[in-house]
Amino acid sequence: MKKTNSKRTWGWFGWTFFIVLFVSFIGSTVFFFALFDIDLKAVFQDEKS
């Protein structure tokens, strides 16, 4: 196990794993808001009533 580079590279497995996690997180967030019928604009809007 020779270390040729001090900077560690991700490699194809690392990038694939990162993309899968990122897409899963976005998908689950969208699914959560759709499932409970939460208005996304109302969540981020300032409540001044």
GROMACS .gro file of N, CA and C in nm:
model
  147
    1MET      N    1   0.085  -0.119   0.000
    1MET     CA    2   0.000   0.000   0.000
    1MET      C    3   0.089   0.124   0.000
    2LYS      N    4   0.130   0.162  -0.116
    2LYS     CA    5   0.217   0.277  -0.131
    2LYS      C    6   0.132   0.402  -0.156
    3LYS      N    7   0.161   0.506  -0.082
    3LYS     CA    8   0.087   0.631  -0.098
    3LYS      C    9   0.165   0.720  -0.194
    4THR      N   10   0.112   0.737  -0.314
    4THR     CA   11   0.183   0.816  -0.413
    4THR      C   12   0.145   0.963  -0.403
    5ASN      N   13   0.027   0.990  -0.354
    5ASN     CA   14  -0.021   1.127  -0.349
    5ASN      C   15  -0.068   1.157  -0.207
    6SER      N   16  -0.025   1.269  -0.151
    6SER     CA   17  -0.066   1.302  -0.015
    6SER      C   18  -0.212   1.347  -0.011
    7LYS      N   19  -0.260   1.402  -0.121
    7LYS     CA   20  -0.400   1.443  -0.130
    7LYS      C   21  -0.485   1.323  -0.171
    8ARG      N   22  -0.584   1.293  -0.092
    8ARG     CA   23  -0.666   1.175  -0.119
    8ARG      C   24  -0.770   1.206  -0.226
    9THR      N   25  -0.782   1.118  -0.323
    9THR     CA   26  -0.880   1.138  -0.430
    9THR      C   27  -1.005   1.057  -0.400
   10TRP      N   28  -1.116   1.103  -0.452
   10TRP     CA   29  -1.245   1.038  -0.427
   10TRP      C   30  -1.256   0.907  -0.503
   11GLY      N   31  -1.223   0.911  -0.631
   11GLY     CA   32  -1.242   0.791  -0.711
   11GLY      C   33  -1.386   0.779  -0.757
   12TRP      N   34  -1.412   0.681  -0.843
   12TRP     CA   35  -1.548   0.668  -0.897
   12TRP      C   36  -1.644   0.618  -0.791
   13PHE      N   37  -1.599   0.534  -0.698
   13PHE     CA   38  -1.688   0.484  -0.593
   13PHE      C   39  -1.731   0.596  -0.498
   14GLY      N   40  -1.638   0.683  -0.464
   14GLY     CA   41  -1.670   0.793  -0.374
   14GLY      C   42  -1.771   0.890  -0.435
   15TRP      N   43  -1.748   0.924  -0.561
   15TRP     CA   44  -1.841   1.016  -0.628
   15TRP      C   45  -1.978   0.952  -0.648
   16THR      N   46  -1.981   0.822  -0.682
   16THR     CA   47  -2.109   0.753  -0.698
   16THR      C   48  -2.184   0.749  -0.566
   17PHE      N   49  -2.113   0.719  -0.458
   17PHE     CA   50  -2.175   0.715  -0.326
   17PHE      C   51  -2.229   0.852  -0.286
   18PHE      N   52  -2.152   0.957  -0.313
   18PHE     CA   53  -2.194   1.093  -0.280
   18PHE      C   54  -2.319   1.133  -0.360
   19ILE      N   55  -2.320   1.101  -0.489
   19ILE     CA   56  -2.434   1.136  -0.574
   19ILE      C   57  -2.559   1.061  -0.531
   20VAL      N   58  -2.544   0.933  -0.497
   20VAL     CA   59  -2.659   0.853  -0.452
   20VAL      C   60  -2.715   0.910  -0.322
   21LEU      N   61  -2.630   0.946  -0.229
   21LEU     CA   62  -2.677   1.005  -0.103
   21LEU      C   63  -2.745   1.139  -0.125
   22PHE      N   64  -2.686   1.221  -0.213
   22PHE     CA   65  -2.742   1.353  -0.239
   22PHE      C   66  -2.880   1.344  -0.305
   23VAL      N   67  -2.892   1.258  -0.405
   23VAL     CA   68  -3.020   1.241  -0.475
   23VAL      C   69  -3.124   1.180  -0.382
   24SER      N   70  -3.083   1.087  -0.297
   24SER     CA   71  -3.176   1.027  -0.201
   24SER      C   72  -3.226   1.130  -0.101
   25PHE      N   73  -3.137   1.218  -0.057
   25PHE     CA   74  -3.176   1.322   0.039
   25PHE      C   75  -3.276   1.420  -0.024
   26ILE      N   76  -3.248   1.463  -0.146
   26ILE     CA   77  -3.339   1.555  -0.215
   26ILE      C   78  -3.474   1.488  -0.241
   27GLY      N   79  -3.470   1.364  -0.287
   27GLY     CA   80  -3.593   1.291  -0.315
   27GLY      C   81  -3.677   1.269  -0.191
   28SER      N   82  -3.613   1.234  -0.081
   28SER     CA   83  -3.689   1.210   0.042
   28SER      C   84  -3.746   1.339   0.098
   29THR      N   85  -3.675   1.450   0.078
   29THR     CA   86  -3.727   1.579   0.123
   29THR      C   87  -3.851   1.619   0.042
   30VAL      N   88  -3.844   1.603  -0.089
   30VAL     CA   89  -3.958   1.635  -0.174
   30VAL      C   90  -4.075   1.542  -0.143
   31PHE      N   91  -4.046   1.413  -0.122
   31PHE     CA   92  -4.151   1.317  -0.089
   31PHE      C   93  -4.216   1.350   0.045
   32PHE      N   94  -4.137   1.395   0.142
   32PHE     CA   95  -4.191   1.431   0.273
   32PHE      C   96  -4.287   1.548   0.263
   33PHE      N   97  -4.248   1.653   0.189
   33PHE     CA   98  -4.335   1.769   0.174
   33PHE      C   99  -4.461   1.735   0.094
   34ALA      N  100  -4.450   1.646  -0.003
   34ALA     CA  101  -4.567   1.607  -0.082
   34ALA      C  102  -4.659   1.516  -0.001
   35LEU      N  103  -4.601   1.432   0.083
   35LEU     CA  104  -4.681   1.337   0.160
   35LEU      C  105  -4.767   1.407   0.264
   36PHE      N  106  -4.710   1.505   0.333
   36PHE     CA  107  -4.782   1.576   0.437
   36PHE      C  108  -4.846   1.705   0.388
   37ASP      N  109  -4.842   1.729   0.258
   37ASP     CA  110  -4.909   1.843   0.195
   37ASP      C  111  -4.867   1.975   0.261
   38ILE      N  112  -4.737   1.995   0.274
   38ILE     CA  113  -4.683   2.117   0.332
   38ILE      C  114  -4.647   2.212   0.219
   39ASP      N  115  -4.691   2.336   0.231
   39ASP     CA  116  -4.658   2.435   0.129
   39ASP      C  117  -4.517   2.488   0.155
   40LEU      N  118  -4.429   2.467   0.059
   40LEU     CA  119  -4.289   2.504   0.077
   40LEU      C  120  -4.272   2.655   0.084
   41LYS      N  121  -4.355   2.730   0.012
   41LYS     CA  122  -4.344   2.876   0.015
   41LYS      C  123  -4.386   2.931   0.150
   42ALA      N  124  -4.484   2.867   0.213
   42ALA     CA  125  -4.530   2.913   0.344
   42ALA      C  126  -4.426   2.886   0.452
   43VAL      N  127  -4.345   2.784   0.433
   43VAL     CA  128  -4.243   2.751   0.532
   43VAL      C  129  -4.133   2.857   0.531
   44PHE      N  130  -4.091   2.901   0.413
   44PHE     CA  131  -3.981   2.996   0.402
   44PHE      C  132  -4.027   3.142   0.405
   45GLN      N  133  -4.157   3.165   0.406
   45GLN     CA  134  -4.208   3.301   0.405
   45GLN      C  135  -4.213   3.355   0.548
   46ASP      N  136  -4.185   3.483   0.563
   46ASP     CA  137  -4.193   3.545   0.695
   46ASP      C  138  -4.339   3.557   0.736
   47GLU      N  139  -4.366   3.516   0.859
   47GLU     CA  140  -4.504   3.522   0.908
   47GLU      C  141  -4.526   3.657   0.975
   48LYS      N  142  -4.596   3.746   0.907
   48LYS     CA  143  -4.627   3.878   0.961
   48LYS      C  144  -4.777   3.898   0.953
   49SER      N  145  -4.849   3.831   1.044
   49SER     CA  146  -4.994   3.844   1.039
   49SER      C  147  -5.050   3.899   1.168
   0.00000   0.00000   0.00000
